[in-house]
Short mmCIF file of C-alpha atoms in Angstrom, two decimals:
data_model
loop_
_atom_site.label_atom_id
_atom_site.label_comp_id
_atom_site.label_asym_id
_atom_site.label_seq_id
_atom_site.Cartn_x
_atom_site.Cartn_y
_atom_site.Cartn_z
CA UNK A 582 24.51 58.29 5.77
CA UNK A 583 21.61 57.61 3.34
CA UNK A 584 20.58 54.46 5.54
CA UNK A 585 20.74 52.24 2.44
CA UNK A 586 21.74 48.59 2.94
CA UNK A 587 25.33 48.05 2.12
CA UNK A 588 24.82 44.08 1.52
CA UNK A 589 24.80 44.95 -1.97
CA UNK A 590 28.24 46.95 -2.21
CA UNK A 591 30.26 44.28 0.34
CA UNK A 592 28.81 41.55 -2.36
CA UNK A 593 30.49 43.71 -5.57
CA UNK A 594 33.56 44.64 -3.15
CA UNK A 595 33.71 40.59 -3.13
CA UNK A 596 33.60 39.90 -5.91
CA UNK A 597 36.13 42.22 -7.56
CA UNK A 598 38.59 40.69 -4.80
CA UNK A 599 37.83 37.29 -6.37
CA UNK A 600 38.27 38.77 -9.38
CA UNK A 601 41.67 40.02 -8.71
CA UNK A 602 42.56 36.51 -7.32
CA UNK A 603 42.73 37.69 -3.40
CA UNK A 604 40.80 34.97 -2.31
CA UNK A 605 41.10 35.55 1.54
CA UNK A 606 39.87 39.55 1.61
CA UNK A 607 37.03 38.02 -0.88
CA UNK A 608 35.81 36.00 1.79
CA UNK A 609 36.16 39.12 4.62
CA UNK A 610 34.04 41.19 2.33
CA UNK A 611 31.51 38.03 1.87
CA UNK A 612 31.67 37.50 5.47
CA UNK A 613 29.74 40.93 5.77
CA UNK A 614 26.93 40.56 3.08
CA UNK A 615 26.02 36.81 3.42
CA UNK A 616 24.31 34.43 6.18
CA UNK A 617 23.99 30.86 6.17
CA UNK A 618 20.63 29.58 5.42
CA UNK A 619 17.89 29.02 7.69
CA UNK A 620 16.82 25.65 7.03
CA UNK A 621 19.88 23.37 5.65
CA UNK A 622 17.51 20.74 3.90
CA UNK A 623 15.52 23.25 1.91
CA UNK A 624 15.48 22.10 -1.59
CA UNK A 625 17.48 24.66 -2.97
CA UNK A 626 21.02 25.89 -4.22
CA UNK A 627 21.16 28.37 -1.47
CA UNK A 628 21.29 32.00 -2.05
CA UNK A 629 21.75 33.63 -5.61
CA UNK A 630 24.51 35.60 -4.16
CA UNK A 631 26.63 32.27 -2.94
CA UNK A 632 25.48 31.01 -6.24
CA UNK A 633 26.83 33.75 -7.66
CA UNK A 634 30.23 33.53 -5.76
CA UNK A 635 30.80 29.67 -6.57
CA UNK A 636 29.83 29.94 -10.28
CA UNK A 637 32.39 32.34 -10.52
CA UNK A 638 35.14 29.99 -8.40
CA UNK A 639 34.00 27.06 -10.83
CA UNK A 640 34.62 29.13 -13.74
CA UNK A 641 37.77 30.43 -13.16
CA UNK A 642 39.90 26.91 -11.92
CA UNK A 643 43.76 28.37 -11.66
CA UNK A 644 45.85 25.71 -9.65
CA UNK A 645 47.17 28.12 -7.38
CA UNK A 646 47.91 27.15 -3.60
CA UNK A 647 46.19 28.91 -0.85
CA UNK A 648 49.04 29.59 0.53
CA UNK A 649 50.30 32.10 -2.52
CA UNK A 650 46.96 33.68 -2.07
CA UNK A 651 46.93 34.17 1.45
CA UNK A 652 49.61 37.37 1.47
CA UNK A 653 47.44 39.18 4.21
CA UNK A 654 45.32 36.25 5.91
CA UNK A 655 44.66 37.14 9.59
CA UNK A 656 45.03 34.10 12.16
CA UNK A 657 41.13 34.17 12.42
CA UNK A 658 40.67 33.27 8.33
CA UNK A 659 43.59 31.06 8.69
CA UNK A 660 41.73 28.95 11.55
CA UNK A 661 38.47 29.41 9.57
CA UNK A 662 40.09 27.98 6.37
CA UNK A 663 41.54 24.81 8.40
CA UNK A 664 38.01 24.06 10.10
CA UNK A 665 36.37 24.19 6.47
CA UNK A 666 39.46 21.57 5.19
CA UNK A 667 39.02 19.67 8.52
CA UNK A 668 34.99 19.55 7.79
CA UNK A 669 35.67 18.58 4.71
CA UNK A 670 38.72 16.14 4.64
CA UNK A 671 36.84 13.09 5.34
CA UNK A 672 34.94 13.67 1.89
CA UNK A 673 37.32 15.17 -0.22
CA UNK A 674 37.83 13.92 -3.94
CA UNK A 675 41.37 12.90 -4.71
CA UNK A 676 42.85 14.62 -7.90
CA UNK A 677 41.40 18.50 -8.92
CA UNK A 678 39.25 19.76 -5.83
CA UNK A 679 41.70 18.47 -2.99
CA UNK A 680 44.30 20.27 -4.51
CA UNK A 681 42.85 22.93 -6.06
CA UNK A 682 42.66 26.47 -3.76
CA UNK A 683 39.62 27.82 -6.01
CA UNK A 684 38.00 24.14 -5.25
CA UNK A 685 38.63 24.60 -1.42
CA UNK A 686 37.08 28.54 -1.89
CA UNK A 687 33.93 27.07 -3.24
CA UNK A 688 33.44 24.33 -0.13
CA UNK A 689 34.40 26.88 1.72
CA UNK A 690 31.18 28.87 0.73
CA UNK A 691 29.54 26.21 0.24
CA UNK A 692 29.54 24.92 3.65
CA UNK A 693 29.42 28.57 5.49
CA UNK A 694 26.76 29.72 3.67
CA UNK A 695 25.17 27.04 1.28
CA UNK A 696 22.83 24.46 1.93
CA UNK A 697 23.35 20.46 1.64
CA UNK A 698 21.98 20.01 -1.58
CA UNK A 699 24.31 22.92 -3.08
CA UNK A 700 26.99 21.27 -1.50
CA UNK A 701 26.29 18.13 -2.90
CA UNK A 702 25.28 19.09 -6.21
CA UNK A 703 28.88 20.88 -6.04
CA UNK A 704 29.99 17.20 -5.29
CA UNK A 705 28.22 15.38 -8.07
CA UNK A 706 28.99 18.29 -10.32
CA UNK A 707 32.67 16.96 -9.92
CA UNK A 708 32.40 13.52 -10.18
CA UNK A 709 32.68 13.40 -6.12
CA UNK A 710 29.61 10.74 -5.66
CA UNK A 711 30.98 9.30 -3.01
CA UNK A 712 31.66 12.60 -0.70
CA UNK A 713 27.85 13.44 -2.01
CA UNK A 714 26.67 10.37 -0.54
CA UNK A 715 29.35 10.75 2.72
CA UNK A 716 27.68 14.30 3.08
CA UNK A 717 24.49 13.43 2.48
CA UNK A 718 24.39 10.47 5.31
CA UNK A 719 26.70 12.78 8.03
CA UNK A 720 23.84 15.07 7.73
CA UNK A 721 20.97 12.83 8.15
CA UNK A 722 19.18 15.13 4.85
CA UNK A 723 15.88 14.29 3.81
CA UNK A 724 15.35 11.96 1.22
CA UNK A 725 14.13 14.85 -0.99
CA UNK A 726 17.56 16.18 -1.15
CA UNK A 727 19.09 12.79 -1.94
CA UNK A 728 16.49 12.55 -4.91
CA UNK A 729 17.20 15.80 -6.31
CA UNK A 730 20.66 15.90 -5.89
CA UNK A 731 21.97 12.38 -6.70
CA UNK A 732 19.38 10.08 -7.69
CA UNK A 733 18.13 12.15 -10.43
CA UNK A 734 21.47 13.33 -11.91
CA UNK A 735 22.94 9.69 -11.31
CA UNK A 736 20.32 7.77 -13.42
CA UNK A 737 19.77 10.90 -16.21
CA UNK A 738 23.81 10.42 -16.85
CA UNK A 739 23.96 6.91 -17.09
CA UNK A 740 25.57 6.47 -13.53
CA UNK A 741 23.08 4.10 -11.80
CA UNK A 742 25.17 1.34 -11.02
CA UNK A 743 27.95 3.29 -10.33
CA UNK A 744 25.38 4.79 -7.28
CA UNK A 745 24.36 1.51 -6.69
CA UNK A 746 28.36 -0.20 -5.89
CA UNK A 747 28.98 3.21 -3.99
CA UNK A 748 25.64 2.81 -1.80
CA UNK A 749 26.72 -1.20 -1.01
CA UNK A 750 30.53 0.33 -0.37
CA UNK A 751 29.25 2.64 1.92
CA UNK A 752 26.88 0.00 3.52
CA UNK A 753 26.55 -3.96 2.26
CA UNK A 754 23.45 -4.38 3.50
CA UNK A 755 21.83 -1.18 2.66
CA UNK A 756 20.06 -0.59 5.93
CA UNK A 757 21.20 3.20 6.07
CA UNK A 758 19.81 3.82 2.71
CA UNK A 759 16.34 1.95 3.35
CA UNK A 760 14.82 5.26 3.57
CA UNK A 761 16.52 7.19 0.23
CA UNK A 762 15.94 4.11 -1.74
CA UNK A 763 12.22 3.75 -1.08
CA UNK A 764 12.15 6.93 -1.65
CA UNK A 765 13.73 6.92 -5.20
CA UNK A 766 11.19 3.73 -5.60
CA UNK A 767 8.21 6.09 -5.47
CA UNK A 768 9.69 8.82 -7.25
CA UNK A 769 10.25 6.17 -10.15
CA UNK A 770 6.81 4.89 -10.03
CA UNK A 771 4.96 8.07 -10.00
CA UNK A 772 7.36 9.05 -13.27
CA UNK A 773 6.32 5.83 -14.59
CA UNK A 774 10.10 5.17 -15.01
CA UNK A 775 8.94 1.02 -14.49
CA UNK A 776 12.07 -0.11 -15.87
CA UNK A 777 14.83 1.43 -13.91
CA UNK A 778 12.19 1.13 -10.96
CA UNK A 779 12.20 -3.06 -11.46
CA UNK A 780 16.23 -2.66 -11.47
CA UNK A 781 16.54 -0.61 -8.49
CA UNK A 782 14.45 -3.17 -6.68
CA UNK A 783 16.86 -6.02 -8.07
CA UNK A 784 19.66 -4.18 -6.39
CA UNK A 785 17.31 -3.43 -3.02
CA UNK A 786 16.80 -7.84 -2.78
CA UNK A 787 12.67 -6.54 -2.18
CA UNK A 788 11.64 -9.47 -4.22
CA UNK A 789 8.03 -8.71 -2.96
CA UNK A 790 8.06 -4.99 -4.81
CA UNK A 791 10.13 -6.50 -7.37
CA UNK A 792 7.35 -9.36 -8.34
CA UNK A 793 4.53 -6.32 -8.15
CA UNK A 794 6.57 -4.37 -10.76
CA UNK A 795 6.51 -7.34 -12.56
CA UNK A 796 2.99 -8.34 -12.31
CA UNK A 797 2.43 -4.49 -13.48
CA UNK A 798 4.96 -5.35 -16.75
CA UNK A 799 3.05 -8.87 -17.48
CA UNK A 800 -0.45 -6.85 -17.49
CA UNK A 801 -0.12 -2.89 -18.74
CA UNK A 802 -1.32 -2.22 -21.66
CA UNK A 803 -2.09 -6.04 -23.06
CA UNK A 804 -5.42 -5.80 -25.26
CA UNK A 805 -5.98 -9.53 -26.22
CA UNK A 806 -4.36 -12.96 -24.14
CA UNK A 807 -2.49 -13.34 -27.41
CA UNK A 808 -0.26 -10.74 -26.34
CA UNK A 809 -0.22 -11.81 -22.57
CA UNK A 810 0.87 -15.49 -24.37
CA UNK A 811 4.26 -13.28 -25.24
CA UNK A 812 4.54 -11.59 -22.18
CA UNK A 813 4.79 -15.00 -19.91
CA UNK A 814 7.99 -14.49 -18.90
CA UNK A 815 7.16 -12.10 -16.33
CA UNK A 816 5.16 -14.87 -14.98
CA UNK A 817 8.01 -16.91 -14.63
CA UNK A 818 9.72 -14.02 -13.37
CA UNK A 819 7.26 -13.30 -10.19
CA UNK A 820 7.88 -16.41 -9.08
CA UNK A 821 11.27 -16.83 -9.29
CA UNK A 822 11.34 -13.40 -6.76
CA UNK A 823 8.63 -14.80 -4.55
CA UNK A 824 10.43 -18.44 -4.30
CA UNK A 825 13.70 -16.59 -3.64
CA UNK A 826 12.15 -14.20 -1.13
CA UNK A 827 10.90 -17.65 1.13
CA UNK A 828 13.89 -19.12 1.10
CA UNK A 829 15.17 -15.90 2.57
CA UNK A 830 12.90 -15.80 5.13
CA UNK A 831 13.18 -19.55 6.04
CA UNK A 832 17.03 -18.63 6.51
CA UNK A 833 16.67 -15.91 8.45
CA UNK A 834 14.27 -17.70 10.77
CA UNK A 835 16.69 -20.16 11.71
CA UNK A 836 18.93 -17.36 13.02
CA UNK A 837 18.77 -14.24 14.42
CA UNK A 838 16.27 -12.35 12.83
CA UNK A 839 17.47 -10.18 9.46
CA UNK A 840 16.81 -6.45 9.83
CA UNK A 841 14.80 -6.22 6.54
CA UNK A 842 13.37 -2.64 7.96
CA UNK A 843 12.68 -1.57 4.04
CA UNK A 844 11.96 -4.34 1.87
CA UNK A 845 8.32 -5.29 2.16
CA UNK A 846 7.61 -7.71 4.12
CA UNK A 847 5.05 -10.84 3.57
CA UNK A 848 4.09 -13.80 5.77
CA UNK A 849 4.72 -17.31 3.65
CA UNK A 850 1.33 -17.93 3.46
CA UNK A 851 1.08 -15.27 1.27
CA UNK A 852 3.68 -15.65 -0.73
CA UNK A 853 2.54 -19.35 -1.46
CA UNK A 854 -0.76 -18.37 -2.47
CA UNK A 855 0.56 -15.55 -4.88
CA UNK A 856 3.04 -18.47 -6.51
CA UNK A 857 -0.27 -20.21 -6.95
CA UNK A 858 -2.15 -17.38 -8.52
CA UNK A 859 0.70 -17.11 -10.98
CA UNK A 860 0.36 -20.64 -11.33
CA UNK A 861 -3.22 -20.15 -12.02
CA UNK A 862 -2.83 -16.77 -14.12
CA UNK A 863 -0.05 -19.05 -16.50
CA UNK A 864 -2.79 -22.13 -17.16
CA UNK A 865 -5.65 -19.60 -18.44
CA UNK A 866 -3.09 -17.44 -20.33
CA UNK A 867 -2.73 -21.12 -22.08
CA UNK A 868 -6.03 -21.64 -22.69
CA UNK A 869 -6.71 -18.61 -23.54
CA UNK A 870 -4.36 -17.54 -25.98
CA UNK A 871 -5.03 -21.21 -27.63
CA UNK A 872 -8.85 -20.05 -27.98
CA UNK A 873 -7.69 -16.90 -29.64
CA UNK A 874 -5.55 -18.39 -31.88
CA UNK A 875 -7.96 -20.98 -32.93
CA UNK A 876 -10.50 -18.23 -33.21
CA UNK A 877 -13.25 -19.76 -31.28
CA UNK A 878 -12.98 -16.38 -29.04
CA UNK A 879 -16.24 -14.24 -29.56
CA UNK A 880 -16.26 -12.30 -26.48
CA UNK A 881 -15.42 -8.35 -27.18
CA UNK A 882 -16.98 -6.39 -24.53
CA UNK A 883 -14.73 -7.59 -21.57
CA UNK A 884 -11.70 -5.51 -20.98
CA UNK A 885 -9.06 -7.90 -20.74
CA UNK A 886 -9.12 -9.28 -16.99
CA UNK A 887 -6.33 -11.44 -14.80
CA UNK A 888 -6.75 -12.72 -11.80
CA UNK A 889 -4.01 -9.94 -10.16
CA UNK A 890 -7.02 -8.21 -10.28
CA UNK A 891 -10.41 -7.61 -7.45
CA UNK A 892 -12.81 -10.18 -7.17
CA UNK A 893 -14.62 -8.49 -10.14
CA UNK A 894 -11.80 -8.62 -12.13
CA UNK A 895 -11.04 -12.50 -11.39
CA UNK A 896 -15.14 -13.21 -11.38
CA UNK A 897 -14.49 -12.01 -15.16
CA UNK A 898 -11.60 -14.41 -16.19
CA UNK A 899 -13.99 -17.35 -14.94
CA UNK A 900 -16.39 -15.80 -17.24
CA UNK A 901 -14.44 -15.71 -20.08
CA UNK A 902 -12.61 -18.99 -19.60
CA UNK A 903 -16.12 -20.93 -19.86
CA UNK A 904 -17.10 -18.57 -22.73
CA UNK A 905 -14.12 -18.84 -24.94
CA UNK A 906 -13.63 -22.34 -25.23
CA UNK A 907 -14.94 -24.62 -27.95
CA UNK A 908 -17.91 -25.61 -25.27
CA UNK A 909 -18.84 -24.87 -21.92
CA UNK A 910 -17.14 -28.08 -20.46
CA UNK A 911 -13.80 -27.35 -21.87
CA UNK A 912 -13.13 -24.00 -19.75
CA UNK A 913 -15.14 -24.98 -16.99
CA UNK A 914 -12.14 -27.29 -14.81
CA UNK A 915 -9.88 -23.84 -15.21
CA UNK A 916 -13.16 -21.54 -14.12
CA UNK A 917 -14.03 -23.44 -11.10
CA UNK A 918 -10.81 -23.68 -9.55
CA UNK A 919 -10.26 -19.93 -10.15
CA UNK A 920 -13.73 -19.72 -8.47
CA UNK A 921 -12.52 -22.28 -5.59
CA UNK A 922 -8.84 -20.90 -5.31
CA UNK A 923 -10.05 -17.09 -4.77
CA UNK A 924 -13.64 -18.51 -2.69
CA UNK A 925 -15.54 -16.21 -5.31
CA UNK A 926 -19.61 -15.72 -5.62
CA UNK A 927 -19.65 -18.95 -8.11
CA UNK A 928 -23.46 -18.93 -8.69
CA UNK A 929 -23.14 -14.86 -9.50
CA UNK A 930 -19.97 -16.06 -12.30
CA UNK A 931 -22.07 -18.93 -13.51
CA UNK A 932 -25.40 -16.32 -13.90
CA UNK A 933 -23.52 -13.58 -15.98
CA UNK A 934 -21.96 -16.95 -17.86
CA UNK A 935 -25.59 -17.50 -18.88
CA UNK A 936 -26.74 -14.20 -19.63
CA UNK A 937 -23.83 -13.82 -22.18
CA UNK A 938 -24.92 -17.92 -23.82
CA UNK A 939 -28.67 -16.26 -24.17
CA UNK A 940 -27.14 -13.07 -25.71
CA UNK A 941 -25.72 -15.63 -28.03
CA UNK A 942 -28.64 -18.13 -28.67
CA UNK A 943 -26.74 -20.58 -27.34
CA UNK A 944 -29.58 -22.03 -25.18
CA UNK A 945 -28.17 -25.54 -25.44
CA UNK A 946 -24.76 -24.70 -24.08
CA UNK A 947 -26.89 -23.24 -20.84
CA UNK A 948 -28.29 -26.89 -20.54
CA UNK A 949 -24.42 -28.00 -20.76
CA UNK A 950 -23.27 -24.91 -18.13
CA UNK A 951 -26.26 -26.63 -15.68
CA UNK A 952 -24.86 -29.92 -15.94
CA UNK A 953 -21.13 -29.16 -15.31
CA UNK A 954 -22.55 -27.19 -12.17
CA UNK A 955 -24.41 -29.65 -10.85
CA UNK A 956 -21.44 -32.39 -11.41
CA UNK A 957 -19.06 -29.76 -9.79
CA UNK A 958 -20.10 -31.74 -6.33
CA UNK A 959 -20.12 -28.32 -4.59
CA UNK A 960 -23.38 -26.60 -5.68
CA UNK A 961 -26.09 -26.04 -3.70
CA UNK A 962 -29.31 -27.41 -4.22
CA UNK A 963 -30.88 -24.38 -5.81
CA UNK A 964 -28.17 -23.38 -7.87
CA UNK A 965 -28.94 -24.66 -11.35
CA UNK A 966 -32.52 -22.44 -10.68
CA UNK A 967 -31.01 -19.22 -9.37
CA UNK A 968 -29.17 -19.20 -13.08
CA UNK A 969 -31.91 -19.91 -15.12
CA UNK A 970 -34.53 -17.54 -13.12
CA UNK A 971 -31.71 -15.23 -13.81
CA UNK A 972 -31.49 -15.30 -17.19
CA UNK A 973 -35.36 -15.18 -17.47
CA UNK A 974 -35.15 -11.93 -15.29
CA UNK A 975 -33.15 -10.08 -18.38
CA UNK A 976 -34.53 -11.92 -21.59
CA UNK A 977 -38.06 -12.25 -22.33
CA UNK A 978 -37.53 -13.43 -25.70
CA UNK A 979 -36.05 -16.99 -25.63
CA UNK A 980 -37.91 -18.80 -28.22
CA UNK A 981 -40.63 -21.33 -26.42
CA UNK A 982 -38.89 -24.69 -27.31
CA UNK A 983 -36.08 -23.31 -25.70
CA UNK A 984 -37.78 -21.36 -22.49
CA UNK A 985 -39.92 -24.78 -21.91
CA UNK A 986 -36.50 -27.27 -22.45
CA UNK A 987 -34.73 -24.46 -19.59
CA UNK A 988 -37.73 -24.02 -17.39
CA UNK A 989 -38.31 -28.26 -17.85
CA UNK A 990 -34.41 -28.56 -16.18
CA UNK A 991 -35.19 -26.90 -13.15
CA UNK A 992 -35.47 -29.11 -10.00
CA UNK A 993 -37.80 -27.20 -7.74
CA UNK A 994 -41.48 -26.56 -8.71
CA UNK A 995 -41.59 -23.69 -6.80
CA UNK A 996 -38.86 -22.20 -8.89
CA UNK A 997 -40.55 -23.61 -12.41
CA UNK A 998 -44.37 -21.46 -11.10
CA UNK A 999 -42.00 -18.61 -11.08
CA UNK A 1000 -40.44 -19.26 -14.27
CA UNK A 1001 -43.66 -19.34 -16.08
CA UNK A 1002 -45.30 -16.77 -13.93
CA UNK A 1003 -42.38 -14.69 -15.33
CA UNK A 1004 -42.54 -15.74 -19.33
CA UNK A 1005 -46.48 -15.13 -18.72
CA UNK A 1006 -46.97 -18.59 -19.47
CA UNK A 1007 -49.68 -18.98 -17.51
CA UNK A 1008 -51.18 -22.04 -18.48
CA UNK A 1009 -48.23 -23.93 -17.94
CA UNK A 1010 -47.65 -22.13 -14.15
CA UNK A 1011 -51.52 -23.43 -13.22
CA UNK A 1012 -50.65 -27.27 -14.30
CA UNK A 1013 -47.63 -27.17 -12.21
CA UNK A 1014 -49.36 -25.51 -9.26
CA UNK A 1015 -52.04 -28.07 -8.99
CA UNK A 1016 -49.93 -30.55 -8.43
CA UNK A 1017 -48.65 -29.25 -4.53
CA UNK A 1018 -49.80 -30.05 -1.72
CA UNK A 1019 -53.49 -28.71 -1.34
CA UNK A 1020 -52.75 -25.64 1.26
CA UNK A 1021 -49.86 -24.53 -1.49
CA UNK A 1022 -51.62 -25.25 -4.42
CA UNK A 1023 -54.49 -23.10 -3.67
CA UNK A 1024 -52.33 -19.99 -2.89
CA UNK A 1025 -50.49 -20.54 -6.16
CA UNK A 1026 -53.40 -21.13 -7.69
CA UNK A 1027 -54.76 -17.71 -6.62
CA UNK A 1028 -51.79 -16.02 -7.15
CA UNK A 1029 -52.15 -17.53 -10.99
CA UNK A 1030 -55.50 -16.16 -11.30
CA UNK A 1031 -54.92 -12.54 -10.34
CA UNK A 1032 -52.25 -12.18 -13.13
CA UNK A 1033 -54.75 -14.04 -15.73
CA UNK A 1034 -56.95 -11.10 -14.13
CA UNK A 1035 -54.71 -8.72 -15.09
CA UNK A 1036 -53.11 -9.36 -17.98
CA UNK A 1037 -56.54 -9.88 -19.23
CA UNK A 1038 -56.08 -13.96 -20.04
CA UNK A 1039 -59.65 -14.97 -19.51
CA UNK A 1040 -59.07 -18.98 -20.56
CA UNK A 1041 -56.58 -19.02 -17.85
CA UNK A 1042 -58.70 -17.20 -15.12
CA UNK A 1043 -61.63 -19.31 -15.68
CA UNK A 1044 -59.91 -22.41 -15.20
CA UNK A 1045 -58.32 -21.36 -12.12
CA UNK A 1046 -61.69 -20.37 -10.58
CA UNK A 1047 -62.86 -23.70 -11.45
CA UNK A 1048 -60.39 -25.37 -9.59
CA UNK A 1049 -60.32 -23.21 -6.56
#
């Protein structure tokens, strides 16, 4: 009469019928106040009402047979409770909820009115993994639900590799849970859960995300390549995943090709050139963790660099391999096959190599850096030049025996007028510039004059006038 909506009173009328055990008028009453849900998949429990209801079946677990409850069940409930136990028979638990009437109630909700990840929470609630995953599969559910619902609960109790046997059960080769378990993969590494992420992708065979997670352990967090020394198992360990991932690929070639649709794929190619890398990445963790034990390291303001790293990153491990050994020459075979293996900007390595020796005073061990360049066979002709005008760029204050033995090793005169043009030793720019070829010499010549003009060098300028 009042207009009022009577949801609320069919829900009470409910429950008191649950309450008073008559399970089959409980569910006529229900059948007026709730509705399925709109969306299956929605990452929810359903509503708090069929929460409500199955919290209350859960609670109060009385083995009693539906058919001792059933005094008045019409032939309609009676077909309505077979197609829930026919819906459900193909993932029903053995033991307490097969047998169990107040079990049966709650699926029976459950699947009228719940959605899949309340049923299968209701199934992992109960130790029922298996009818979780069964249910989860039949229903094609988003991976979200299979995260929330039985990933997270499996690995926060301890069940992982129980999930794991019942996943290969289900499927040996895993194909039908490609898309849950990358999935979980992501979940894990955006939790930073590393270690149960590097397990999962044991149990997936993706050697290729399996070697990342391990390049990620052999790396986080290290602050000197003493500590990376301890950590070169992980080394070892990327390559044992990548060798085992070619050989699976050089199997499967042979035959009909495997349908590896969510392990990450990589052409051999690749694969060999990342086994070299770690080859690579295990000889400088040598050499240096030998420097730092020896203490012949200096270098602090790096951040520690490997070569899993950019080009930056790999530019600065050939840095700090020529920097950190007892002389240039000892680091430099390592440096210039990291620079040849990775086809890096060697002249732009060998320039910041310098710049860090005049930082040091270590003018000498620039004359030493010049010489293993040039013997390297592959520098071009203006290399050894390009670092020194470099260093002059950034540091005017090189003592003069030291600026005139540097400027002195440079093979191109053009390059030494520049040198002193740029030390302002004009004196010694003029005596070089007179000795070009006339045409040249008398541009250089002028060029020398205008900055004796200018920096107000009047010796200078008056010779140069002479001359011209």
């Amino acid at each position: 009469k009042s207009g009022l909506d009577p949801g609320g009173a069919w829900h009470a009328w409910g429950m008191a019928c649950l309450k008073a055990g008559n399970l089959s008028s409980a569910r006529e009453k229900f059948n007026r106040c709730l509705k399925p849900p709109m969306d299956l998949n929605q990452l929810s429990h359903g509503s708090r009402l069929v929460q409500d209801v199955v919290q209350y079946l859960e609670s109060t677990v009385k083995p009693i047979l539906i058919a001792d409850d059933d005094y008045f069940a019409t032939l309609r409930e009676l077909e309505a409770t077979l197609r829930t136990r026919s819906l459900s028979l193909e993932m029903m638990c053995e033991g307490k909820i097969q047998h169990n009437s107040y079990y049966q109630e709650c699926l029976f909700y459950l699947h009228s009115y719940g959605t899949n990840l309340a049923i299968i929470s209701f199934y992992m609630r109960h130790d029922c993994m298996r009818e979780a995953l069964l249910h989860l599969l039949n229903k094609e559910s988003p991976s979200e639900v299979f995260i929330e619902g039985i990933f997270i609960p499996s690995y926060e109790s301890g069940k992982l590799h129980m999930l794991e046997n019942l996943l290969e059960t289900i499927d040996p080769g895993l194909e039908s849970w490609g898309v849950y378990l990358i999935a979980a993969c992501k979940y894990l590494q955006k939790k930073n859960y590393y270690h149960i992420l590097y397990e999962l992708q044991q149990f997936m065979k993706d050697h290729v995300r399996a070697a990342m997670t391990c390049i990620r352990f052999f790396t986080h967090g290290a602050k000197s390549y003493t500590e990376l020394g301890g950590k070169q198992t992980w080394l070892l360990k990327i390559k044992d995943h990548l060798k085992v991932y070619l050989q699976e690929v050089s199997r499967s070639s042979g035959r009909k090709k495997m349908a590896f649709t969510f392990r990450k794929k990589m052409s051999a190619t690749d694969v060999s050139r990342h086994i070299n890398t770690v080859d690579l990445q295990m000889e400088v963790t040598k050499f240096l963790h030998q420097c730092e034990s020896s203490g012949t390291s200096q270098m602090t303001d790096f951040s520690l660099p490997t070569l899993f790293g950019n080009n930056n990153m790999k530019m600065d491990v050939a840095c700090k391999v020529i920097l950190e050994g007892k002389n240039i020459e000892e680091g430099f075979g390592i440096a210039f096959r990291v620079l040849q293996d990775f086809q890096l900007e060697a002249t732009e390595v060998y320039s910041k190599v310098a710049k860090q020796l005049v930082k040091q005073q270590k003018y000498s061990e620039i004359r030493q850096l010049l010489k293993c360049v040039n013997e390297s066979g592959v520098a071009a002709k203006n290399d050894g030049d390009n670092i020194i005008l470099n260093c002059l760029n950034e540091f005017k204050n090189i003592p003069a025996e030291d600026l005139d033995n540097l400027i002195q090793d440079m093979d191109s005169d053009e390059n030494k007028i520049q040198a002193y043009m740029m030390c302002n030793k004009l004196r010694s720019a003029y005596l070089v510039s007179v000795r070009q070829e006339k045409a040249r010499a008398v541009q250089l010549v002028q060029h020398v004059r205008q900055l004796a003009e200018s920096s107000g060098d009047d010796v200078v300028k008056a010779i140069c006038a002479q001359w011209l």
